[in-house]
Every structure is written in C-alpha cells, then in structure tokens.
Coordinates of C-alpha atoms and ligand atoms in Angstrom, one line a residue:
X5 CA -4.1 -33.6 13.9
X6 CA -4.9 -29.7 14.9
X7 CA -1.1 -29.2 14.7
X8 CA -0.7 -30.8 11.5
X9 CA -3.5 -29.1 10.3
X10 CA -1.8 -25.9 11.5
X11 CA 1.5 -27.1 10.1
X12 CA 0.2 -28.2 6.6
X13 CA -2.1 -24.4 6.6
X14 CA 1.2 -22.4 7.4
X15 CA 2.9 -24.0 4.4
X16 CA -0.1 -23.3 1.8
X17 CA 0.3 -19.5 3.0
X18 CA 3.6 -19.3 2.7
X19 CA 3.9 -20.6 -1.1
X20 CA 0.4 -18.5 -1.4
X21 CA 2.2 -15.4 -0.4
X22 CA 5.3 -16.3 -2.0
X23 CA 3.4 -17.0 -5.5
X24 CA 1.7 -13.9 -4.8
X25 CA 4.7 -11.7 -4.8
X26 CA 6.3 -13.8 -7.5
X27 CA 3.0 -12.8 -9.4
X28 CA 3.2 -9.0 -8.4
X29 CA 7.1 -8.9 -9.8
X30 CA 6.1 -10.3 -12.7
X31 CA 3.9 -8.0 -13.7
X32 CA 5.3 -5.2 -12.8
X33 CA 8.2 -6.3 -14.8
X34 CA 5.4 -7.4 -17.3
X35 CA 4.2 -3.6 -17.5
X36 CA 6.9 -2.2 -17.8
X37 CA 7.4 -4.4 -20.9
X38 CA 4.4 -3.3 -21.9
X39 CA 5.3 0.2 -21.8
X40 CA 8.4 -0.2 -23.8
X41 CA 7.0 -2.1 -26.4
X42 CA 3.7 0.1 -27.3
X43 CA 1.2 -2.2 -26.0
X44 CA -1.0 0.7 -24.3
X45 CA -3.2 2.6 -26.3
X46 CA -6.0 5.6 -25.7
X47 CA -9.5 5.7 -25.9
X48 CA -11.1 9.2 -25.9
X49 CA -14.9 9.5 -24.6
X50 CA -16.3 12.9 -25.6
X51 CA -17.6 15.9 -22.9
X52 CA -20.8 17.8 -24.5
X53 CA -22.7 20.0 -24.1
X54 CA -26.0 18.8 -23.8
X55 CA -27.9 21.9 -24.6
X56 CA -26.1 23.6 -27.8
X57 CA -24.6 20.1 -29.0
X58 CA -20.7 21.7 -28.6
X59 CA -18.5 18.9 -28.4
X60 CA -16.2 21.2 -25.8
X61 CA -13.4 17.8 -24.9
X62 CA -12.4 14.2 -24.7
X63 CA -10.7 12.0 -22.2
X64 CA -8.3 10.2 -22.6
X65 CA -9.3 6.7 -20.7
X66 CA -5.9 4.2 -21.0
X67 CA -6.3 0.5 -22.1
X68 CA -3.6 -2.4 -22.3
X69 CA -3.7 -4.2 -25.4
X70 CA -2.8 -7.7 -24.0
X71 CA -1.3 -9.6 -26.6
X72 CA -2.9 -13.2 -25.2
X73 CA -5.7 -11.3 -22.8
X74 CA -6.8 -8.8 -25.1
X75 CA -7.9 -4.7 -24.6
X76 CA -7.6 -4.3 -20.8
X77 CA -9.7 -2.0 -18.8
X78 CA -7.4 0.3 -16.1
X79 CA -8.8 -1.2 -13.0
X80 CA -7.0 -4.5 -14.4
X81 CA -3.6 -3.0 -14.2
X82 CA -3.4 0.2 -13.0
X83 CA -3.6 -1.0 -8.8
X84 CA -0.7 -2.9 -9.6
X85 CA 1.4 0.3 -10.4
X86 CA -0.5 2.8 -8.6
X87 CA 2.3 3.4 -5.8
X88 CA 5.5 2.2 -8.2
X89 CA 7.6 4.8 -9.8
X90 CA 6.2 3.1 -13.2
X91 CA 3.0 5.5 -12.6
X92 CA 4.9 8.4 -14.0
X93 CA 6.0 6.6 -16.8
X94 CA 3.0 5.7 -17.8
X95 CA 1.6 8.7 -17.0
X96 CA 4.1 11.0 -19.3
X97 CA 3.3 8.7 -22.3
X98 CA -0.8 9.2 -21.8
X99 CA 0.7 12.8 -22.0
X100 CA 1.9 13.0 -24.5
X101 CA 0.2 10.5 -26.9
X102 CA -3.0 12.7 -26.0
X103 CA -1.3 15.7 -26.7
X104 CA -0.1 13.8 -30.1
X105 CA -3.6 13.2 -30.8
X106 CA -5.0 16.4 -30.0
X107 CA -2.5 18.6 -32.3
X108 CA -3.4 15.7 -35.2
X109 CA -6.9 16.6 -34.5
X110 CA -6.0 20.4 -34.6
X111 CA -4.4 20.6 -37.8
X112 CA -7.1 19.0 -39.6
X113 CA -9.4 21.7 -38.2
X114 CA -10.7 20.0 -35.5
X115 CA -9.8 21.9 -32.1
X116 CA -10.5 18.9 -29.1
X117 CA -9.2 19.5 -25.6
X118 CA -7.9 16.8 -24.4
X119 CA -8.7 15.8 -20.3
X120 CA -6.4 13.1 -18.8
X121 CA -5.9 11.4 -15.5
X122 CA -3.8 12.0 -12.9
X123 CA -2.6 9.7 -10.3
X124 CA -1.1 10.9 -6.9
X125 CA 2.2 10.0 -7.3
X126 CA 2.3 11.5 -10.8
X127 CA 0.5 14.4 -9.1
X128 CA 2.8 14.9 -6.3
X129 CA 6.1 15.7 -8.8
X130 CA 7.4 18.8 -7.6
X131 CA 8.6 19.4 -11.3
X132 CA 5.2 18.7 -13.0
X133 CA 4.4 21.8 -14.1
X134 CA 8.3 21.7 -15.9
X135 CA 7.0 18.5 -17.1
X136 CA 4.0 19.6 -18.9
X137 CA 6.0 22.8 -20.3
X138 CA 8.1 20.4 -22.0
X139 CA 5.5 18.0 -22.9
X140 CA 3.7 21.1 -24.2
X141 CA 6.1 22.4 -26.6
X142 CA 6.6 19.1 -28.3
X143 CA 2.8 20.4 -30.1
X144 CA 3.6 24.0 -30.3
X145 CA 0.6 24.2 -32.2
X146 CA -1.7 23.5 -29.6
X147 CA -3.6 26.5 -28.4
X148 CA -4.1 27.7 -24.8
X149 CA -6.2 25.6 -22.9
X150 CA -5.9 22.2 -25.0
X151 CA -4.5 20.3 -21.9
X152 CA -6.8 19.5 -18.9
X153 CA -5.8 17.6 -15.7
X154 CA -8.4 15.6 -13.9
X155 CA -7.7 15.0 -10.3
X156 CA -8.9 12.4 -8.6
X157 CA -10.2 13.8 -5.3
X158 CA -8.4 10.9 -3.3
X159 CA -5.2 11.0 -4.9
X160 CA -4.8 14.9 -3.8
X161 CA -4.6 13.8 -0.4
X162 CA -1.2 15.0 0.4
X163 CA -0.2 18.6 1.3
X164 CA -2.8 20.4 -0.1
X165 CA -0.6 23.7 0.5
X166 CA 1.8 22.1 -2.3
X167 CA -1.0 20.8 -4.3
X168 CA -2.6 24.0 -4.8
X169 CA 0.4 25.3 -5.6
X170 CA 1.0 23.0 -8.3
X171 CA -2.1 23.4 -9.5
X172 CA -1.5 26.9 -10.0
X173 CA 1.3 26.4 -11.1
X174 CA -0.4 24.3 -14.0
X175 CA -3.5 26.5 -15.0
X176 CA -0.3 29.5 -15.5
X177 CA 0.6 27.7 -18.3
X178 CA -2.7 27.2 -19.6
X179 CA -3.2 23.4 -18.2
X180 CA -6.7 23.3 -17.1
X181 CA -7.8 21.2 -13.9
X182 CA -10.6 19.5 -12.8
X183 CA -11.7 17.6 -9.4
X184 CA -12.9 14.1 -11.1
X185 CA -15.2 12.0 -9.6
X186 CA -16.7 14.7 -7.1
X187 CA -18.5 13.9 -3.9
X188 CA -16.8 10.3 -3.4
X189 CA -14.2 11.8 -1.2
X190 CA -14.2 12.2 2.1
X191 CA -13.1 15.9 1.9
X192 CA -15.2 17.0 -1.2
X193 CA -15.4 20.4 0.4
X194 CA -12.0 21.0 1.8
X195 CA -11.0 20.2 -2.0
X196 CA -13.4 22.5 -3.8
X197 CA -12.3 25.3 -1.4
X198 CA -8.9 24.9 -1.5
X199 CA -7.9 23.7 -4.7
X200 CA -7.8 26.3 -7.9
X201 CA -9.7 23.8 -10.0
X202 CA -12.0 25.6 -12.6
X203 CA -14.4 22.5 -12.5
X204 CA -16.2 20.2 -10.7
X205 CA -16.8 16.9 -12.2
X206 CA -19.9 14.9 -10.0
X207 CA -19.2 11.1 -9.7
X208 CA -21.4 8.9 -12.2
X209 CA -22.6 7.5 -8.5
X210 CA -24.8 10.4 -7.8
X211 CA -26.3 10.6 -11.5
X212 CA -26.8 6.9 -12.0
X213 CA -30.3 6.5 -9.5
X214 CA -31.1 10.3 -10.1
X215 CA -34.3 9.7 -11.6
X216 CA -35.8 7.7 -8.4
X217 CA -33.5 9.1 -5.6
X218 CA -34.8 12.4 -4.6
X219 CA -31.5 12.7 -2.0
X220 CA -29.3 12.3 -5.2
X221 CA -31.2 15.0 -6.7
X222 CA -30.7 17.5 -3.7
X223 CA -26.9 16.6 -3.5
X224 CA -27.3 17.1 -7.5
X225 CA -28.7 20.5 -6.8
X226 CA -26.4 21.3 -4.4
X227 CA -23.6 20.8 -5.8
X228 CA -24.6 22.9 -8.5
X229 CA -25.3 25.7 -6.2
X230 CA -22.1 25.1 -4.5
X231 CA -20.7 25.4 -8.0
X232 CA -22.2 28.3 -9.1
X233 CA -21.1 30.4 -5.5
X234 CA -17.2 29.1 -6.5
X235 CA -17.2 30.1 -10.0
X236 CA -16.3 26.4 -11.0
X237 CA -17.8 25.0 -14.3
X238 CA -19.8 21.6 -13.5
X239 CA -19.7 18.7 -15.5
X240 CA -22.2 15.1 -14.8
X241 CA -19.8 12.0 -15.2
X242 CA -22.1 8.5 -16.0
X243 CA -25.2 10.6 -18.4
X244 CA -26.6 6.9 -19.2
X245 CA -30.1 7.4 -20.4
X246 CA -32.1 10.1 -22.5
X247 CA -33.5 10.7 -19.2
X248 CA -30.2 11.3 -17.2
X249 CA -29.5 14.3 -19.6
X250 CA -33.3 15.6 -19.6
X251 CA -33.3 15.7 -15.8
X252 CA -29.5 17.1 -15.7
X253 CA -30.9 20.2 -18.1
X254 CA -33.7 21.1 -16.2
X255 CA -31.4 21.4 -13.5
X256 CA -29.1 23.7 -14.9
X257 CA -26.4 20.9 -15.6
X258 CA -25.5 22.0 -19.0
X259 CA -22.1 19.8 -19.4
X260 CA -22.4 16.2 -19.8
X261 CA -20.3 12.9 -20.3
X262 CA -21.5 8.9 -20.4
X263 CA -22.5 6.0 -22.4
X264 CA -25.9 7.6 -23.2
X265 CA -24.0 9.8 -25.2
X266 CA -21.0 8.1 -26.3
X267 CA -18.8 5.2 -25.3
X268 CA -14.7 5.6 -25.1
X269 CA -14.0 5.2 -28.7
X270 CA -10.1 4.5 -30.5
X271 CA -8.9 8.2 -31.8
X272 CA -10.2 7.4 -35.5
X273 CA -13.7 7.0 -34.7
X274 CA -13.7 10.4 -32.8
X275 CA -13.8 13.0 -36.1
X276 CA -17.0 11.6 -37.9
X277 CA -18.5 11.0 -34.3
X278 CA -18.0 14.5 -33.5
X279 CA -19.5 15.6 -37.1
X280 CA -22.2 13.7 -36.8
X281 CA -23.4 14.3 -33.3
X282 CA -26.7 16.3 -32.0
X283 CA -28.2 16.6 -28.8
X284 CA -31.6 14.2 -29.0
X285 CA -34.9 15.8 -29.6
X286 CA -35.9 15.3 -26.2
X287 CA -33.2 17.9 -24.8
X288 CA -34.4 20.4 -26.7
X289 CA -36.2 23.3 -24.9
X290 CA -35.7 21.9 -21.8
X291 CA -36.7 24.5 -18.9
X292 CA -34.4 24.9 -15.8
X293 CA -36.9 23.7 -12.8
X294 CA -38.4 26.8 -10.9
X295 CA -36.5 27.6 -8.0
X296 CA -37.7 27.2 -4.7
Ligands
LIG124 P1 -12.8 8.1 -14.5 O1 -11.7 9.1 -14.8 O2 -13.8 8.6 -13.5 O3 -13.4 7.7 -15.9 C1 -14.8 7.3 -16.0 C2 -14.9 5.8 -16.2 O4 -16.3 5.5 -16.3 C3 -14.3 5.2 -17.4 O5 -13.9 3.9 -17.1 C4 -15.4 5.3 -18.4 O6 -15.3 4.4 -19.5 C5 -16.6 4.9 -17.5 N1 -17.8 5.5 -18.0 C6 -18.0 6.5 -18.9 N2 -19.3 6.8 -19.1 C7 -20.0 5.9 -18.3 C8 -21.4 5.7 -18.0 O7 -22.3 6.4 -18.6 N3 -21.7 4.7 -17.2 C9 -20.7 4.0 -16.5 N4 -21.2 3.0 -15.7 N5 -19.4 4.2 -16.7 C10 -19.0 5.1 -17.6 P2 -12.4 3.3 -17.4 O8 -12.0 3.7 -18.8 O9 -12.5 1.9 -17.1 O10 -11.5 4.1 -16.4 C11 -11.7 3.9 -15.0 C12 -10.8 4.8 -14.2 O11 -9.4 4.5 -14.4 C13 -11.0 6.3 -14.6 O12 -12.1 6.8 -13.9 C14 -9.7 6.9 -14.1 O13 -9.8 7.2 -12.7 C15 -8.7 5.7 -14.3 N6 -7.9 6.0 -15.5 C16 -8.3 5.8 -16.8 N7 -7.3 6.2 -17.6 C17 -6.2 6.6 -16.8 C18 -4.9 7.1 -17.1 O14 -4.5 7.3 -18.2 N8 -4.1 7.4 -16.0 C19 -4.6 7.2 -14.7 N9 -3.8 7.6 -13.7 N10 -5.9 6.8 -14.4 C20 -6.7 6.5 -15.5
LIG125 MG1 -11.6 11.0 -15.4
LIG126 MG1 -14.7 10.2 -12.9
LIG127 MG1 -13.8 7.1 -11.6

C-alpha cells in the first residue's frame, strides 16, 4: 500500500510540476502578448506636500487590464517576469508612457514629475542611462528633473560600485533617484551611504502603526535625522489617516504619499484632482515636536 501510495503521490507531483511550468510558459508568453497588444496601463498616485499643499510628483504604479480578469494589481504578474528579460520591456514602455503623460501634462501647464519603478534587472543595464537619454529626448519638452527613478532597496543588491555609478550616471542627466520602500532592507544603511540617491522614501510598514507604536516613531525620527545629516529629501510612503499626516508634520516629515490623501488614479482624473486639492484643516499650523 505505502509503496503505491508513494507511487500514486510521485505521479500527482510530477503532472503538478509539469502543469506548473506549462502554466509559467504560458503566461509568460501570455505577457508578452500583453505587452504587444496595449493591454497595460498607468495609474499615477500623487506625492504632496502636506504642509504648503504643493502637489511636487506622481508615480507611475503599472496595472494589467485583463481582458477576462479585469485591472490587475503588479504583485499579480510582475513575480512571474521579475527575473525574465520581459522586465525591461516592460519597463521601457512604463518609461516612456509616463514620460508621454508627463509632457501631455506639461504643455497644458501642468508641470508633474513623474516617479517610476525600477526593477533589478532593468536596474542593472549597463546602457541605462543611454536608455533614458533616448527615452528623454522623445519629450524634449520636458524640463530638468521631470524623470525620477525609484529603487527598490532589494533590487540594488548587486555591485553597488556599478550601481552608484549608474546612478550617477542618471541624476547627470537630470533623472532623479530615490531608495523606495526604506528600512525593509536588510542593508538600509549601506544603501543610504553609498548610493547618490537625493531621497529617502520610508516603507508604508513603519507609518502604518505610527500612532500606537512608540519604536516606529523613533525609527520615524531617526530616519529623519539620518536624513537630514545626508542631505537626502524624505518622503512617508502609506499617509492613511488624517492622523498619519498630523503626526508625520510635527515630526518634521513635510513630504507625504497614501490613500489618505489620494488613491492611484487613471491619468485623466489627475489634473482636476490636482486643482482641487488642499491640505485638510487639521495640518494646518502643525508645530514640529520640541526636540529632546
Ligand atoms: P511601491 O512602489 O512601494 O508602491 C506603493 C504601493 O502601495 C502601491 O501598490 C500603492 O498603490 C500602494 N499604496 C499607496 N498608498 C497606500 C496606502 O496609504 N496604504 C497602503 N496600504 N498601500 C498604499 P501597487 O500599485 O499594487 O504596487 C505594488 C508594488 O509594485 C510597488 O510598490 C512597486 O514596487 C511595484 N510596481 C508598481 N508599478 C511598477 C512598475 O511599473 N515597474 C516595476 N518594476 N514595479 C512596479
Ligand atoms: Mg514606488
Ligand atoms: Mg514603496
Ligand atoms: Mg512597495
């Protein structure tokens, strides 16, 4: 019995792992599809800041209009193509659909950086900052400064010799970069010393319990001080509540990004959002805590 039991197992994990690879071609031949035929599409959440009311960005977050399946959010498909050539594809059309959108936005007077993501492998080009030349002189209109790369801090791992580097390399032709989702790493510091990025971006993790966890508030704190000592601009990732930003402001934590202040919207929605806009009463006159 045991060994037909074994036998009988062996087989279901076989045609499991079989079906499983079968499924993985698939889609990846099913992205690619995708890609060719226009199925992705941007959504831009806007960066603020939360004490003057200056919309100062927007990031481009990716989705996958699924024709059956509907809009697909990018932990649905972007695992499956994380460490495939089809990355960079992908990645060069989020370029330059944002930078599409952000000269649209510029000639009708309204001047929006535009942040993206970066994976690693898309990271790791040698000939990115070529790419992004290119890719910037398609919109020749686009000021200095209009383009911002947001690294994740665990896809830099790699030579960070070459990263910096490119980073450089980037921010000399006016692409700025930031260090997304700060402090999840495990070399948040090695990363903030080493890499030219001109901001810090803190993980939504650290804001989300900041009102009743007093250690998120010192890391909080810290960071900013970190910040502050590296010249590096700070921005809180995840502001959900009226109380997120009121707490962030009295910190010193004047840029801020999260559903409490808008959701990822499609491109359309983003010009009346951005006229209409103001910081909410309860921001106003907001004192930085004493020191001590
Ligand atoms: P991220 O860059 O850290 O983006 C923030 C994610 O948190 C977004 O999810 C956003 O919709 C969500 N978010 C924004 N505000 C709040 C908030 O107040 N509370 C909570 N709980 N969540 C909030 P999304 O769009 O599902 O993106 C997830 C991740 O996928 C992004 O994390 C980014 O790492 C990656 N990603 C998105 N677009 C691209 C892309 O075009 N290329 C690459 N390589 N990665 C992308
Ligand atoms: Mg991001
Ligand atoms: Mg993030
Ligand atoms: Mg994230």
């Amino acid at each position: 019995h045991a060994k037909l039991a074994g036998k009988s197992r062996y087989h279901l994990f076989d045609a499991d792992l079989d079906r499983s690879i079968r499924s993985h071609h698939e889609s990846l031949e099913r992205l690619q599809q995708a890609l060719e035929q226009e199925e992705f599409e941007l959504h831009y959440q806007p960066k603020v800041n939360m004490r003057s009311g200056e919309v100062i960005g927007v990031e481009a977050l990716v989705r996958w209009n699924h024709p059956t399946r509907g809009l697909l959010p990018p932990d649905q498909f972007l695992p499956i193509i994380e460490e495939h050539p089809l990355i960079e594809a992908l990645g060069e059309w989020v370029i330059r659909q944002a930078l599409a959108q952000a000269a649209a936005w510029h000639n009708t007077g309204l001047p929006l950086a535009v942040s993206i993501n970066m994976a690693a492998h898309h990271l790791n080009q040698r000939q990115l900052p070529e790419r992004l030349t290119a890719l910037l002189a398609e919109q020749p209109e686009l000021p200095e400064g209009s383009l911002e790369l947001e690294i994740l801090e665990t896809s830099a791992l790699g030579d960070l010799t070459q990263i910096s580097g490119l980073l450089e390399a980037c921010q000399h032709i006016g692409v700025r970069v930031s260090l997304d989702d700060f402090g999840t790493g495990y070399s948040s510091l090695t990363y903030l010393k080493w890499l030219p990025a001109g901001t810090v971006k803190i993980d939504q993790s650290f804001i989300r319990d900041l009102l009743d966890t007093p250690e998120d508030l010192k890391i909080l704190a810290g960071v900013l001080g970190l910040a502050e000592a590296f010249e590096r601009q700070v921005i809180a990732e995840g502001v959900e509540t009226l109380e997120h930003g009121q707490l962030l402001l009295r910190l010193g934590c004047e840029l801020g990004q999260g559903y409490g202040i808008a959701y990822p919207m499609p491109p359309e929605a983003i010009p009346a959002w951005c006229a209409e806009w103001r910081p909410p009463a309860q921001w106003a006159g907001q004192m930085p805590l004493p020191a001590n």
